[in-house]
PDB file of N, CA and C in Angstrom:
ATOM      1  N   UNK Y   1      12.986  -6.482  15.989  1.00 67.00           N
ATOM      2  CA  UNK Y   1      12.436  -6.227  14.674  1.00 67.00           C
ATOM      3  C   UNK Y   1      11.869  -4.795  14.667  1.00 67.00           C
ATOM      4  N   UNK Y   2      12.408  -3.771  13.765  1.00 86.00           N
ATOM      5  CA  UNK Y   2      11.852  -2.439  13.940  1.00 86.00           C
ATOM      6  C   UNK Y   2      10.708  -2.391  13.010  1.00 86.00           C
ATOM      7  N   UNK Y   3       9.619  -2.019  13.852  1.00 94.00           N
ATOM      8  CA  UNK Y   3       8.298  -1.485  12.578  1.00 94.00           C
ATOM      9  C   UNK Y   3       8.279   0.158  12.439  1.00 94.00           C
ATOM     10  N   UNK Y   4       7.734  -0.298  11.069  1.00 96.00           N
ATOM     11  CA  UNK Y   4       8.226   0.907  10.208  1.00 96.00           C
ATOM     12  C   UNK Y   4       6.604   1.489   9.521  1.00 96.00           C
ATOM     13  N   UNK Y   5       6.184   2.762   9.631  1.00 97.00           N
ATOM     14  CA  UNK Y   5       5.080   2.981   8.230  1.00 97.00           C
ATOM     15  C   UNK Y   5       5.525   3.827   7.123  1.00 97.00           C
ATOM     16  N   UNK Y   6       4.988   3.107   6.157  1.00 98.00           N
ATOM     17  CA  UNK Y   6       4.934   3.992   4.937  1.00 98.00           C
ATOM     18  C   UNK Y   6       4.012   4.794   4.311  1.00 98.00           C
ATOM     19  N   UNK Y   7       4.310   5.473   3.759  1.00 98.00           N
ATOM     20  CA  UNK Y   7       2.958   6.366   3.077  1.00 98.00           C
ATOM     21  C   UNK Y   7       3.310   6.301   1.237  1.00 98.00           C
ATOM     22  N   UNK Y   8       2.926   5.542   0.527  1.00 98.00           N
ATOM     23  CA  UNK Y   8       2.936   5.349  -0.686  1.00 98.00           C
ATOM     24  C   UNK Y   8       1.758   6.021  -1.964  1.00 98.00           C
ATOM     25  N   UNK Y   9       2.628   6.475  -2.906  1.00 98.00           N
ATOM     26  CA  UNK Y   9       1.236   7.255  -3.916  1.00 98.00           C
ATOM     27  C   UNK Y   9       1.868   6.174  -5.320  1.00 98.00           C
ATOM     28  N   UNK Y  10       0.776   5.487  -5.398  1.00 98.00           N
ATOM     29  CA  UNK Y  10       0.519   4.784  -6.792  1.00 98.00           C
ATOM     30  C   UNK Y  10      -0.065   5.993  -7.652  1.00 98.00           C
ATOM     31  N   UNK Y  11       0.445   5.725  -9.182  1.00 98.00           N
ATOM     32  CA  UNK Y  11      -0.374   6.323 -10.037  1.00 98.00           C
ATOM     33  C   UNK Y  11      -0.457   5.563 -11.168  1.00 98.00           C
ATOM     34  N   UNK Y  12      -1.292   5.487 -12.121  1.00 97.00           N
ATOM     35  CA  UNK Y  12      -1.104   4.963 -13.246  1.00 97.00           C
ATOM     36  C   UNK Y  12      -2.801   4.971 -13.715  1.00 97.00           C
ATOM     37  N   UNK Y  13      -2.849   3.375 -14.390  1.00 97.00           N
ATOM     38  CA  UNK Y  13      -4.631   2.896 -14.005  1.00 97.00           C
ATOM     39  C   UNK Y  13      -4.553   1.934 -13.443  1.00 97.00           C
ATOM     40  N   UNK Y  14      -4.779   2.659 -11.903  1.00 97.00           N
ATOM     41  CA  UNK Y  14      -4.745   1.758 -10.400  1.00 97.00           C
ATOM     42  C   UNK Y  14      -6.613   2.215  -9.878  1.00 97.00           C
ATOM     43  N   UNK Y  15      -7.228   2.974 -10.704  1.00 97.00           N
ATOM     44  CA  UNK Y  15      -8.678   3.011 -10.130  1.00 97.00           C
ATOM     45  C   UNK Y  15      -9.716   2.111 -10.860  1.00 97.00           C
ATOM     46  N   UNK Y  16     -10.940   1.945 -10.568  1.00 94.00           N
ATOM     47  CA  UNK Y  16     -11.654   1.129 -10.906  1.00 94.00           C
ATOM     48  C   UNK Y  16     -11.246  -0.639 -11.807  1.00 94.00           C
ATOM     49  N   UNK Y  17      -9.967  -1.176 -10.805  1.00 95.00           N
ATOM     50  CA  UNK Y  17      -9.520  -2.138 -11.381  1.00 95.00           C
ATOM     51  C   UNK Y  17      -9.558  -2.953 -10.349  1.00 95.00           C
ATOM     52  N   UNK Y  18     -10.054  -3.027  -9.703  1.00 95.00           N
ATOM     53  CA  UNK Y  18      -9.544  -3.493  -8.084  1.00 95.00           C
ATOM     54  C   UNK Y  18      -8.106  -3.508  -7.608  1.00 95.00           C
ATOM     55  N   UNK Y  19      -7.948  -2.327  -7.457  1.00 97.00           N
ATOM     56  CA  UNK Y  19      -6.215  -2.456  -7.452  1.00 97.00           C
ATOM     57  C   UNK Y  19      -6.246  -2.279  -5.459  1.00 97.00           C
ATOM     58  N   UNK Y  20      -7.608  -1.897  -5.393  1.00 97.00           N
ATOM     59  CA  UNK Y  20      -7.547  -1.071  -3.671  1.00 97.00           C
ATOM     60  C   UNK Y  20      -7.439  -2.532  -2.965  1.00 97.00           C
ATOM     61  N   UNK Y  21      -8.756  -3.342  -3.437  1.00 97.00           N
ATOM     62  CA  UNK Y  21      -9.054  -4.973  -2.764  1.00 97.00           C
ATOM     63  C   UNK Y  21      -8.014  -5.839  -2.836  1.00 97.00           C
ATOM     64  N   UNK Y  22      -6.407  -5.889  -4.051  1.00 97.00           N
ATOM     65  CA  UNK Y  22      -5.396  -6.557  -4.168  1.00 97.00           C
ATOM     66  C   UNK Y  22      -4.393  -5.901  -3.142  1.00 97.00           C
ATOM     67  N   UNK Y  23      -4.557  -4.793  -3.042  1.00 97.00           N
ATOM     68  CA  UNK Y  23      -3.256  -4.206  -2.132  1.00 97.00           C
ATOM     69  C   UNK Y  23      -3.611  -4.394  -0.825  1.00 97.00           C
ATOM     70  N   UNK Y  24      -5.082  -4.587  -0.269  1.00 97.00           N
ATOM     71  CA  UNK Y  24      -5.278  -4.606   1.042  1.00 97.00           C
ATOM     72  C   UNK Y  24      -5.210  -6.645   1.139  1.00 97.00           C
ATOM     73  N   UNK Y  25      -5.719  -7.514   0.376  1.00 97.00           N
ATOM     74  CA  UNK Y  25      -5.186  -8.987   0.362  1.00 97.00           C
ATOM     75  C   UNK Y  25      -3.968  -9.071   0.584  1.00 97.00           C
ATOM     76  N   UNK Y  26      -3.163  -8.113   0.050  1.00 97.00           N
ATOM     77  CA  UNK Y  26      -1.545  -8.431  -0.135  1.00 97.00           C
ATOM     78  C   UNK Y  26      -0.667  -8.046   1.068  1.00 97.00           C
ATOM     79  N   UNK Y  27      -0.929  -6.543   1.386  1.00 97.00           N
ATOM     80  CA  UNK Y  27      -0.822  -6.409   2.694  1.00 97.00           C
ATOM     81  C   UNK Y  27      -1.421  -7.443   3.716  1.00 97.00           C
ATOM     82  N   UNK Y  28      -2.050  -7.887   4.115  1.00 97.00           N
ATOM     83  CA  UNK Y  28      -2.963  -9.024   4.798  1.00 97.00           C
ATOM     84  C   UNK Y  28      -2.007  -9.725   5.022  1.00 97.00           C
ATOM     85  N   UNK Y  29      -1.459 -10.421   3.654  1.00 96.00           N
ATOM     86  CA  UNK Y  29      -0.765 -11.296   3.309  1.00 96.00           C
ATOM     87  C   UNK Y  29       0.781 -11.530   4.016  1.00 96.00           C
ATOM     88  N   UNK Y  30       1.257  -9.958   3.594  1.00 95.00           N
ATOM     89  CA  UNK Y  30       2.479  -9.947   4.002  1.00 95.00           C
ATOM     90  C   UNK Y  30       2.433  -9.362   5.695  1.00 95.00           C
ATOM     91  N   UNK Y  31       1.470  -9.344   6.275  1.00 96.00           N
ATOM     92  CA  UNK Y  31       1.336  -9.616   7.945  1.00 96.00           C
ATOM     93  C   UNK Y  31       1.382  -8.082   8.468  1.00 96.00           C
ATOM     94  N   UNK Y  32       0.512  -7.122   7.222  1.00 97.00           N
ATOM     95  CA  UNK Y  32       0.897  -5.160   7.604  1.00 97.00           C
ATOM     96  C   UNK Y  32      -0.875  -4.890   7.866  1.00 97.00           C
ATOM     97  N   UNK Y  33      -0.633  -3.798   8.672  1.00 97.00           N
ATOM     98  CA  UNK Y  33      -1.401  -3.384   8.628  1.00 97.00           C
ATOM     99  C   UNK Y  33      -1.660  -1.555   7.996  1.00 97.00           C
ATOM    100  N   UNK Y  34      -3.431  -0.995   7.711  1.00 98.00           N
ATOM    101  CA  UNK Y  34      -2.656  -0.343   6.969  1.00 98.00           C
ATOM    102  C   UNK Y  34      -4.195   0.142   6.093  1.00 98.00           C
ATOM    103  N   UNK Y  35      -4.326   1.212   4.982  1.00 98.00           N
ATOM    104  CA  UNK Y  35      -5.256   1.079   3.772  1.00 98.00           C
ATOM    105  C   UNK Y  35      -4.544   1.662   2.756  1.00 98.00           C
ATOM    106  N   UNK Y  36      -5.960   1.281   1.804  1.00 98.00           N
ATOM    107  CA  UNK Y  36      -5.821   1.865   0.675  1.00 98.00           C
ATOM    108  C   UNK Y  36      -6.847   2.741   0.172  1.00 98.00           C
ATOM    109  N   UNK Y  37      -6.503   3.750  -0.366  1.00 98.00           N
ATOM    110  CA  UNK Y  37      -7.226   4.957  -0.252  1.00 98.00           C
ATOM    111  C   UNK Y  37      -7.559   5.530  -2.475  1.00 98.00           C
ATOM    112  N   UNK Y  38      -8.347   5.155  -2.334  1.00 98.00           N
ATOM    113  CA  UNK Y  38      -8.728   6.336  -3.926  1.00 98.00           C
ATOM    114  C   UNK Y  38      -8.193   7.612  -3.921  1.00 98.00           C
ATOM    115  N   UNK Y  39      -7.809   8.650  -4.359  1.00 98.00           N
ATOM    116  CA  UNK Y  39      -7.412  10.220  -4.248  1.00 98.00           C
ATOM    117  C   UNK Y  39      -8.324  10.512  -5.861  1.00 98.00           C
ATOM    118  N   UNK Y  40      -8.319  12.092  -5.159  1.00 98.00           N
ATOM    119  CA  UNK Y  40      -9.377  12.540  -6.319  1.00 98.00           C
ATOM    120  C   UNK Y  40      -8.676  12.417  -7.564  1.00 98.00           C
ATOM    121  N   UNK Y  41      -7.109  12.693  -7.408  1.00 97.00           N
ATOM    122  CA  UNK Y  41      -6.483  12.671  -9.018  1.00 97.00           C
ATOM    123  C   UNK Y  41      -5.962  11.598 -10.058  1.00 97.00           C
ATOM    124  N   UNK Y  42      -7.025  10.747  -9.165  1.00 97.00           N
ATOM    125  CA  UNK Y  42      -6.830   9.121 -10.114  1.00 97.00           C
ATOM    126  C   UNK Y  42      -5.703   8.227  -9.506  1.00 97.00           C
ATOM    127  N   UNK Y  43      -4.857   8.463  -8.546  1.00 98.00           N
ATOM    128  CA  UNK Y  43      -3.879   7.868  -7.758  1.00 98.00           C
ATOM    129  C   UNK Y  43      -4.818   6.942  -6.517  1.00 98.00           C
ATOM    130  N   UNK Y  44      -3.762   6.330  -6.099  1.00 98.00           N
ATOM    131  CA  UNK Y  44      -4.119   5.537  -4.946  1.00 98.00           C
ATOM    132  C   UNK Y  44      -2.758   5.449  -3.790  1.00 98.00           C
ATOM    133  N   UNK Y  45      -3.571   6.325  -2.400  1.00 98.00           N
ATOM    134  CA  UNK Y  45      -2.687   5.919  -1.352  1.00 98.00           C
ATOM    135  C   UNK Y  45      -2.506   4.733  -0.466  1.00 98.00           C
ATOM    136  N   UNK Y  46      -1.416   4.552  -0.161  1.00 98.00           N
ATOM    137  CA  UNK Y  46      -1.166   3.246   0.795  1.00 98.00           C
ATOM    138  C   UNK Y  46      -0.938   3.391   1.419  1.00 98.00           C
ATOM    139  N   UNK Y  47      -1.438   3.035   3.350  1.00 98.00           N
ATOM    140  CA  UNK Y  47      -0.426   3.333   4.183  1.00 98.00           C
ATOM    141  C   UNK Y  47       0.055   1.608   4.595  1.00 98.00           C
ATOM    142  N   UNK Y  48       0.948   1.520   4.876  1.00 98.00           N
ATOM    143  CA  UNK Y  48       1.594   0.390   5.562  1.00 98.00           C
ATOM    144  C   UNK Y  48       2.640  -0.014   6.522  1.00 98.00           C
ATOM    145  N   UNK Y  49       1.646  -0.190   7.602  1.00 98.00           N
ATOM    146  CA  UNK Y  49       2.987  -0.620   8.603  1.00 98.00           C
ATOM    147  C   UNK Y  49       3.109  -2.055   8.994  1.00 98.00           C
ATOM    148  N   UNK Y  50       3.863  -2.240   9.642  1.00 97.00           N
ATOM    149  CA  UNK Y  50       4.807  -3.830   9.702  1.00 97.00           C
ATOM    150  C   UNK Y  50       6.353  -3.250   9.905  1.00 97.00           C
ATOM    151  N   UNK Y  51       6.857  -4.531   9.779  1.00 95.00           N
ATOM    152  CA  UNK Y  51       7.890  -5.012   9.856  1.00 95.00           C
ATOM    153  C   UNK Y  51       9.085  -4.120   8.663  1.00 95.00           C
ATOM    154  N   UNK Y  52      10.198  -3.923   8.833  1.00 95.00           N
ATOM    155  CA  UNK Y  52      10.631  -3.307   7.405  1.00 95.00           C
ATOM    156  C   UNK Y  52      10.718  -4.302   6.491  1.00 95.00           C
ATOM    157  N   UNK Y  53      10.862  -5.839   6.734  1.00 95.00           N
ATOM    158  CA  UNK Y  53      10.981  -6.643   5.369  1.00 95.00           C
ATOM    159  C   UNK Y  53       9.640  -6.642   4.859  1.00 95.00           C
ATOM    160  N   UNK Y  54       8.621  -6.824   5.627  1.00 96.00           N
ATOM    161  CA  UNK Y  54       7.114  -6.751   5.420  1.00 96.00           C
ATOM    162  C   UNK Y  54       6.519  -5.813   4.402  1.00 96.00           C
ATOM    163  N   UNK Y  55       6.942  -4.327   5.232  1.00 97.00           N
ATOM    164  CA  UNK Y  55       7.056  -3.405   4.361  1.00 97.00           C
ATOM    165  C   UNK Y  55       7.502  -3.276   2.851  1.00 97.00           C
ATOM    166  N   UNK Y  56       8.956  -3.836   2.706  1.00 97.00           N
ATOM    167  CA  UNK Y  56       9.667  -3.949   1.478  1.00 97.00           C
ATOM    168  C   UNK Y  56       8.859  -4.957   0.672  1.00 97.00           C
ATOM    169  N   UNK Y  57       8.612  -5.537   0.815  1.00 97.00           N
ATOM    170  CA  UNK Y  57       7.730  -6.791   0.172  1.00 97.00           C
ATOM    171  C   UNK Y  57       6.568  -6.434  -0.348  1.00 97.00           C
ATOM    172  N   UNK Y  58       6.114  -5.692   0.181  1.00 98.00           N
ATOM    173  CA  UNK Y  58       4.961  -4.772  -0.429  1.00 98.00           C
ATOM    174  C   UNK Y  58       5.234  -3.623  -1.825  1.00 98.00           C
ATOM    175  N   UNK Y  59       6.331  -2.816  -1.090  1.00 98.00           N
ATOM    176  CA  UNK Y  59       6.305  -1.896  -1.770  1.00 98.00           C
ATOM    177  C   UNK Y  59       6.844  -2.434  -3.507  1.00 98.00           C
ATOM    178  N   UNK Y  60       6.988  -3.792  -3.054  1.00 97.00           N
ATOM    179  CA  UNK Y  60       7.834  -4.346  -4.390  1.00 97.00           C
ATOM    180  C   UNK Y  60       6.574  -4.997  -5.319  1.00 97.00           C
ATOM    181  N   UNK Y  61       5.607  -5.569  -4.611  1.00 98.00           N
ATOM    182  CA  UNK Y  61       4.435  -5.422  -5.429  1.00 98.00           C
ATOM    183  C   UNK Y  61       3.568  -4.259  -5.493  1.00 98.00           C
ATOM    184  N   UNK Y  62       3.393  -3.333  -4.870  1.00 98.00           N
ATOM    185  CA  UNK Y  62       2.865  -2.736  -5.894  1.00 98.00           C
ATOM    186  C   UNK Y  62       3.784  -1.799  -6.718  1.00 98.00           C
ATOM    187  N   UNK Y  63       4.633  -1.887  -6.879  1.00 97.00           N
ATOM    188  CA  UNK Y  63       5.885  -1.378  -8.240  1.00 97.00           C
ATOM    189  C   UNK Y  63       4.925  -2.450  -9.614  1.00 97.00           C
ATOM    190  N   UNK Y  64       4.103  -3.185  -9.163  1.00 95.00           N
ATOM    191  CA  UNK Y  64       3.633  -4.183 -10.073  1.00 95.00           C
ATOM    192  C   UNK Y  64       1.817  -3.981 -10.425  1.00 95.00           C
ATOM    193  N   UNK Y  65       1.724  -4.302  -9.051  1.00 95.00           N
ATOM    194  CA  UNK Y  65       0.058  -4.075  -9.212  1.00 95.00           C
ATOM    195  C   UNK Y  65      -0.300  -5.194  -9.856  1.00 95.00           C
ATOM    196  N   UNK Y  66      -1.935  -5.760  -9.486  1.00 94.00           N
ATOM    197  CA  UNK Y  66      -2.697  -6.514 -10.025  1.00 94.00           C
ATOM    198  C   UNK Y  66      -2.538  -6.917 -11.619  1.00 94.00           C
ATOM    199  N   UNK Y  67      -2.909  -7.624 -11.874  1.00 94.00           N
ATOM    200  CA  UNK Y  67      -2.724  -7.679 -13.716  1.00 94.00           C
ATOM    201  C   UNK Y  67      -4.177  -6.725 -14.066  1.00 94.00           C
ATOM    202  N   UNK Y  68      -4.765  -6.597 -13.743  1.00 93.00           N
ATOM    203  CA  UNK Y  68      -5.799  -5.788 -14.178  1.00 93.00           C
ATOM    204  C   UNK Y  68      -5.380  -3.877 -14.171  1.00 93.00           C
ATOM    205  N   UNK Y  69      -4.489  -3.933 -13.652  1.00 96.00           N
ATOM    206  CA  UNK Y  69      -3.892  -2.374 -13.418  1.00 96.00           C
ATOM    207  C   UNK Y  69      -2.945  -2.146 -14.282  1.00 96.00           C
ATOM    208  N   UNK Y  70      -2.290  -0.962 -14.182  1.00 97.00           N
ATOM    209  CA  UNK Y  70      -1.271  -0.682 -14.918  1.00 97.00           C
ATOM    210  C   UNK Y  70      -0.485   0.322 -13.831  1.00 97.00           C
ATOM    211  N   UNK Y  71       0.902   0.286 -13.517  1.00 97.00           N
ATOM    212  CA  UNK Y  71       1.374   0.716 -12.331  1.00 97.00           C
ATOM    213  C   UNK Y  71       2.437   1.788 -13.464  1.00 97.00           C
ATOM    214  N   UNK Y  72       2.279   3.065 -13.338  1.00 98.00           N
ATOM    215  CA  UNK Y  72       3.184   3.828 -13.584  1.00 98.00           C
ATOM    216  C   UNK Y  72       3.989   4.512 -12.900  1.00 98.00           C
ATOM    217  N   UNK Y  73       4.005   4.811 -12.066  1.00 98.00           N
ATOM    218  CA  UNK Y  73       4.681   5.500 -10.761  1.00 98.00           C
ATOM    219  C   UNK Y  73       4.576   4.682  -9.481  1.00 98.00           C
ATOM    220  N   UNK Y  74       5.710   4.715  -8.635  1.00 98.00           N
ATOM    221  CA  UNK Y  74       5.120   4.695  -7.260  1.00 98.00           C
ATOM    222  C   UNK Y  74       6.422   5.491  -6.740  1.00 98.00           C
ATOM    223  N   UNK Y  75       6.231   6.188  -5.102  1.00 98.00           N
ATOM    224  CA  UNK Y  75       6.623   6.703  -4.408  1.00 98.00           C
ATOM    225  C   UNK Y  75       6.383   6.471  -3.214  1.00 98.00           C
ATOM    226  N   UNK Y  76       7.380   6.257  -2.232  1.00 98.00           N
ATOM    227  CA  UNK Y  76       6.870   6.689  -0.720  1.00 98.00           C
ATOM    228  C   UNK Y  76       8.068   7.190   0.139  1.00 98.00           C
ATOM    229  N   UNK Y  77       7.048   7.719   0.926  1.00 98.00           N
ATOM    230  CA  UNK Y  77       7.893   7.961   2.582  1.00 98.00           C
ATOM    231  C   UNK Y  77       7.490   7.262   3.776  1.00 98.00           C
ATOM    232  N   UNK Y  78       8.600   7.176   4.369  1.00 97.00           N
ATOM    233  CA  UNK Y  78       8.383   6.801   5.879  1.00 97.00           C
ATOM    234  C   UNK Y  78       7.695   7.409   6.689  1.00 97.00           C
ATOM    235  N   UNK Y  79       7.067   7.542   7.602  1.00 96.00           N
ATOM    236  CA  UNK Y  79       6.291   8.209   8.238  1.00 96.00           C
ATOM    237  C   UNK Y  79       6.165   7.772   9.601  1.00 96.00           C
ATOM    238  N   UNK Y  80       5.864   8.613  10.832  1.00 93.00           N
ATOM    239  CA  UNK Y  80       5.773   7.502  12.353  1.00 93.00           C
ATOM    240  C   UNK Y  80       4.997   6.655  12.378  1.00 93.00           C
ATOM    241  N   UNK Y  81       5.240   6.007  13.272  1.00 93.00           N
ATOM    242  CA  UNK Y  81       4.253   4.871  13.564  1.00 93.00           C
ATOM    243  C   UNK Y  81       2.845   4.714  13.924  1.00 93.00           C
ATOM    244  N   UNK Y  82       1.994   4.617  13.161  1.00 92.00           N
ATOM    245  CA  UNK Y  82       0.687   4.979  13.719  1.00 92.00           C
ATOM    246  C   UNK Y  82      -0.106   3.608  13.980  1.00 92.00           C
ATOM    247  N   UNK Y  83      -0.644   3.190  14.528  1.00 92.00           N
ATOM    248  CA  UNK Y  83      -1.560   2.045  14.504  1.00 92.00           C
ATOM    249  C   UNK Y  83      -2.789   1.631  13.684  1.00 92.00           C
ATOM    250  N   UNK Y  84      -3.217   0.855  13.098  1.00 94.00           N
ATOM    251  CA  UNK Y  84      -3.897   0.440  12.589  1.00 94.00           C
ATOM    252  C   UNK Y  84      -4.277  -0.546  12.908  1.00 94.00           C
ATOM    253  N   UNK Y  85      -5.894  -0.847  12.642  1.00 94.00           N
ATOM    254  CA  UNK Y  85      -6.892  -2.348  12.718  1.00 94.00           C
ATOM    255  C   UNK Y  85      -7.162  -3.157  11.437  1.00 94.00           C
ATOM    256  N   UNK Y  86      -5.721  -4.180  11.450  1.00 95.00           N
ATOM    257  CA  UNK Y  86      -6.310  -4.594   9.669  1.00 95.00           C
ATOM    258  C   UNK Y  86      -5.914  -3.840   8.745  1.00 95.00           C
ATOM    259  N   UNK Y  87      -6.185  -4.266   7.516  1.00 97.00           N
ATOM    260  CA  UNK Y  87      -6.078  -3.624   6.407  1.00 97.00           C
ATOM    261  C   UNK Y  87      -7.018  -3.083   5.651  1.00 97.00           C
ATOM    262  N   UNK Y  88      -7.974  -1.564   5.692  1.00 96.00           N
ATOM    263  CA  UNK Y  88      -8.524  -1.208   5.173  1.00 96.00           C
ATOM    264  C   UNK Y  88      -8.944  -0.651   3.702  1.00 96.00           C
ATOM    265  N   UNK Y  89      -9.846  -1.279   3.317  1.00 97.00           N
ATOM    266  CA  UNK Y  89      -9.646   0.019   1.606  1.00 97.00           C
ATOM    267  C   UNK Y  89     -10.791   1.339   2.107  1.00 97.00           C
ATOM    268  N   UNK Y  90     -10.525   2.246   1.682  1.00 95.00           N
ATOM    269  CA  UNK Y  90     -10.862   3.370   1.848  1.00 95.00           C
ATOM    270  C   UNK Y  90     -12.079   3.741   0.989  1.00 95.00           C
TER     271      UNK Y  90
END
């Protein structure tokens, strides 16, 4: 099973919605480790590593985001493998 990280930039209205506390449950969920990060320009970063289906599974919710959010963009890259403890929000 190859693990993989990503580096993802949400944008939309993903701040003050709890969009950070759903993406780090969800990640949890889907068995990654990893955070989620506020950025000053109203975006939110993700990092996530796992598994690549793990990964994909993610990146497919947040193409969605919480119902309290509104997801207009997302993007990512792959990135090396770095380790992480858990799933942090930032």
């Amino acid at each position: 099973m190859t693990q993989i990280c990503v580096k993802a930039l949400v944008t939309g209205m993903v701040q003050g919605v709890g969009f950070r506390f759903h993406t780090a449950h969800e990640g949890l969920k889907c068995g990654l480790t990893g955070y989620a990060k506020n950025l000053p320009d109203g975006s939110v970063e993700v990092m996530a590593c796992g598994s690549e289906e793990q990964v994909k599974q993610l990146l497919s919710w947040l193409k969605i985001g919480p119902r309290t959010s509104r997801v207009d963009s997302l993007s990512w890259e792959q990135i090396d493998w770095r380790h992480y403890d858990g799933f942090e929000i930032m």
